[in-house]
Amino acid sequence: GPMKRSHSHMPRPPKYRVENLTADDVDHFFHQYESGLLPRYLMSRGKVQPTHEGLRHLTGRDFVEVVQDPKVSVLVEFVSENCE
């Protein structure tokens, strides 16, 4: 049957990426994690420049920065390829 999806207003927990893992890397990873220095891993394309009409596609990399900018008003339309 069709895949059932659930939506939530709560953001998912952040993800982090570790490559070429060694025993030393594990300690370093958790030290950075506990210090809040670990960069989040986003499966999102990079920032997209606005068009000449001022429209832009927001990504996981710039969403918060753009919508929380107190100098501008923003209207966001959420679109999913899975919506009919």
JSON list of C-alpha atoms in Angstrom, two decimals:
[
{"chain": "A", "resi": 1, "resn": "GLY", "atom": "CA", "xyz": [0.00, 0.00, 0.00]},
{"chain": "A", "resi": 2, "resn": "PRO", "atom": "CA", "xyz": [0.97, 3.66, -0.04]},
{"chain": "A", "resi": 3, "resn": "MET", "atom": "CA", "xyz": [3.66, 4.74, 2.36]},
{"chain": "A", "resi": 4, "resn": "LYS", "atom": "CA", "xyz": [2.20, 6.59, 5.36]},
{"chain": "A", "resi": 5, "resn": "ARG", "atom": "CA", "xyz": [4.08, 9.68, 6.45]},
{"chain": "A", "resi": 6, "resn": "SER", "atom": "CA", "xyz": [3.67, 11.59, 9.65]},
{"chain": "A", "resi": 7, "resn": "HIS", "atom": "CA", "xyz": [4.38, 15.27, 9.98]},
{"chain": "A", "resi": 8, "resn": "SER", "atom": "CA", "xyz": [5.48, 17.07, 13.09]},
{"chain": "A", "resi": 9, "resn": "HIS", "atom": "CA", "xyz": [6.16, 20.66, 14.02]},
{"chain": "A", "resi": 10, "resn": "MET", "atom": "CA", "xyz": [9.16, 19.45, 15.99]},
{"chain": "A", "resi": 11, "resn": "PRO", "atom": "CA", "xyz": [12.47, 19.46, 14.11]},
{"chain": "A", "resi": 12, "resn": "ARG", "atom": "CA", "xyz": [14.38, 16.22, 13.90]},
{"chain": "A", "resi": 13, "resn": "PRO", "atom": "CA", "xyz": [17.52, 15.91, 15.99]},
{"chain": "A", "resi": 14, "resn": "PRO", "atom": "CA", "xyz": [20.69, 17.08, 14.24]},
{"chain": "A", "resi": 15, "resn": "LYS", "atom": "CA", "xyz": [22.92, 14.60, 12.44]},
{"chain": "A", "resi": 16, "resn": "TYR", "atom": "CA", "xyz": [26.70, 14.56, 12.40]},
{"chain": "A", "resi": 17, "resn": "ARG", "atom": "CA", "xyz": [29.08, 12.86, 9.98]},
{"chain": "A", "resi": 18, "resn": "VAL", "atom": "CA", "xyz": [32.33, 11.05, 10.77]},
{"chain": "A", "resi": 19, "resn": "GLU", "atom": "CA", "xyz": [34.52, 9.61, 8.01]},
{"chain": "A", "resi": 20, "resn": "ASN", "atom": "CA", "xyz": [37.60, 7.36, 8.19]},
{"chain": "A", "resi": 21, "resn": "LEU", "atom": "CA", "xyz": [36.85, 6.52, 11.81]},
{"chain": "A", "resi": 22, "resn": "THR", "atom": "CA", "xyz": [39.67, 5.50, 14.13]},
{"chain": "A", "resi": 23, "resn": "ALA", "atom": "CA", "xyz": [39.73, 5.02, 17.92]},
{"chain": "A", "resi": 24, "resn": "ASP", "atom": "CA", "xyz": [41.26, 8.49, 18.34]},
{"chain": "A", "resi": 25, "resn": "ASP", "atom": "CA", "xyz": [38.54, 9.98, 16.15]},
{"chain": "A", "resi": 26, "resn": "VAL", "atom": "CA", "xyz": [35.82, 8.66, 18.47]},
{"chain": "A", "resi": 27, "resn": "ASP", "atom": "CA", "xyz": [37.25, 10.57, 21.43]},
{"chain": "A", "resi": 28, "resn": "HIS", "atom": "CA", "xyz": [37.72, 13.68, 19.30]},
{"chain": "A", "resi": 29, "resn": "PHE", "atom": "CA", "xyz": [34.14, 13.40, 17.95]},
{"chain": "A", "resi": 30, "resn": "PHE", "atom": "CA", "xyz": [32.57, 13.24, 21.42]},
{"chain": "A", "resi": 31, "resn": "HIS", "atom": "CA", "xyz": [34.79, 16.05, 22.73]},
{"chain": "A", "resi": 32, "resn": "GLN", "atom": "CA", "xyz": [33.65, 18.30, 19.86]},
{"chain": "A", "resi": 33, "resn": "TYR", "atom": "CA", "xyz": [30.04, 17.17, 20.31]},
{"chain": "A", "resi": 34, "resn": "GLU", "atom": "CA", "xyz": [30.00, 17.94, 24.03]},
{"chain": "A", "resi": 35, "resn": "SER", "atom": "CA", "xyz": [31.68, 21.32, 23.39]},
{"chain": "A", "resi": 36, "resn": "GLY", "atom": "CA", "xyz": [29.09, 22.24, 20.73]},
{"chain": "A", "resi": 37, "resn": "LEU", "atom": "CA", "xyz": [31.81, 22.59, 18.10]},
{"chain": "A", "resi": 38, "resn": "LEU", "atom": "CA", "xyz": [30.75, 19.79, 15.76]},
{"chain": "A", "resi": 39, "resn": "PRO", "atom": "CA", "xyz": [29.26, 21.05, 12.48]},
{"chain": "A", "resi": 40, "resn": "ARG", "atom": "CA", "xyz": [25.84, 19.64, 11.63]},
{"chain": "A", "resi": 41, "resn": "TYR", "atom": "CA", "xyz": [25.55, 17.32, 8.66]},
{"chain": "A", "resi": 42, "resn": "LEU", "atom": "CA", "xyz": [22.84, 18.49, 6.25]},
{"chain": "A", "resi": 43, "resn": "MET", "atom": "CA", "xyz": [21.70, 16.51, 3.24]},
{"chain": "A", "resi": 44, "resn": "SER", "atom": "CA", "xyz": [20.90, 19.75, 1.50]},
{"chain": "A", "resi": 45, "resn": "ARG", "atom": "CA", "xyz": [22.32, 21.68, -1.37]},
{"chain": "A", "resi": 46, "resn": "GLY", "atom": "CA", "xyz": [24.21, 24.87, -0.65]},
{"chain": "A", "resi": 47, "resn": "LYS", "atom": "CA", "xyz": [22.79, 28.36, -0.44]},
{"chain": "A", "resi": 48, "resn": "VAL", "atom": "CA", "xyz": [20.93, 29.55, -3.53]},
{"chain": "A", "resi": 49, "resn": "GLN", "atom": "CA", "xyz": [21.13, 33.19, -4.60]},
{"chain": "A", "resi": 50, "resn": "PRO", "atom": "CA", "xyz": [17.82, 35.08, -4.91]},
{"chain": "A", "resi": 51, "resn": "THR", "atom": "CA", "xyz": [16.42, 35.68, -8.39]},
{"chain": "A", "resi": 52, "resn": "HIS", "atom": "CA", "xyz": [15.95, 39.21, -9.71]},
{"chain": "A", "resi": 53, "resn": "GLU", "atom": "CA", "xyz": [12.35, 39.07, -8.39]},
{"chain": "A", "resi": 54, "resn": "GLY", "atom": "CA", "xyz": [13.68, 38.42, -4.86]},
{"chain": "A", "resi": 55, "resn": "LEU", "atom": "CA", "xyz": [12.51, 34.80, -4.82]},
{"chain": "A", "resi": 56, "resn": "ARG", "atom": "CA", "xyz": [14.78, 32.03, -3.64]},
{"chain": "A", "resi": 57, "resn": "HIS", "atom": "CA", "xyz": [14.80, 28.37, -2.72]},
{"chain": "A", "resi": 58, "resn": "LEU", "atom": "CA", "xyz": [15.64, 27.97, 0.95]},
{"chain": "A", "resi": 59, "resn": "THR", "atom": "CA", "xyz": [17.77, 25.04, 2.00]},
{"chain": "A", "resi": 60, "resn": "GLY", "atom": "CA", "xyz": [18.68, 23.48, 5.30]},
{"chain": "A", "resi": 61, "resn": "ARG", "atom": "CA", "xyz": [21.86, 25.54, 5.21]},
{"chain": "A", "resi": 62, "resn": "ASP", "atom": "CA", "xyz": [20.19, 28.97, 5.10]},
{"chain": "A", "resi": 63, "resn": "PHE", "atom": "CA", "xyz": [16.59, 28.53, 6.28]},
{"chain": "A", "resi": 64, "resn": "VAL", "atom": "CA", "xyz": [17.02, 29.78, 9.87]},
{"chain": "A", "resi": 65, "resn": "GLU", "atom": "CA", "xyz": [19.35, 32.62, 8.82]},
{"chain": "A", "resi": 66, "resn": "VAL", "atom": "CA", "xyz": [16.83, 33.90, 6.25]},
{"chain": "A", "resi": 67, "resn": "VAL", "atom": "CA", "xyz": [13.54, 33.51, 8.13]},
{"chain": "A", "resi": 68, "resn": "GLN", "atom": "CA", "xyz": [14.88, 34.91, 11.40]},
{"chain": "A", "resi": 69, "resn": "ASP", "atom": "CA", "xyz": [16.48, 38.00, 9.86]},
{"chain": "A", "resi": 70, "resn": "PRO", "atom": "CA", "xyz": [14.82, 40.92, 11.71]},
{"chain": "A", "resi": 71, "resn": "LYS", "atom": "CA", "xyz": [15.58, 43.34, 8.85]},
{"chain": "A", "resi": 72, "resn": "VAL", "atom": "CA", "xyz": [13.27, 41.68, 6.31]},
{"chain": "A", "resi": 73, "resn": "SER", "atom": "CA", "xyz": [9.79, 40.20, 6.10]},
{"chain": "A", "resi": 74, "resn": "VAL", "atom": "CA", "xyz": [9.67, 36.68, 4.72]},
{"chain": "A", "resi": 75, "resn": "LEU", "atom": "CA", "xyz": [6.83, 34.54, 3.39]},
{"chain": "A", "resi": 76, "resn": "VAL", "atom": "CA", "xyz": [7.74, 30.86, 3.08]},
{"chain": "A", "resi": 77, "resn": "GLU", "atom": "CA", "xyz": [5.82, 28.37, 0.95]},
{"chain": "A", "resi": 78, "resn": "PHE", "atom": "CA", "xyz": [6.56, 24.79, 1.92]},
{"chain": "A", "resi": 79, "resn": "VAL", "atom": "CA", "xyz": [6.35, 22.43, -1.05]},
{"chain": "A", "resi": 80, "resn": "SER", "atom": "CA", "xyz": [6.94, 18.70, -1.18]},
{"chain": "A", "resi": 81, "resn": "GLU", "atom": "CA", "xyz": [7.39, 16.64, -4.30]},
{"chain": "A", "resi": 82, "resn": "ASN", "atom": "CA", "xyz": [5.25, 13.98, -2.59]},
{"chain": "A", "resi": 83, "resn": "CYS", "atom": "CA", "xyz": [2.18, 16.24, -2.17]},
{"chain": "A", "resi": 84, "resn": "GLU", "atom": "CA", "xyz": [-0.67, 15.99, -4.63]}
]
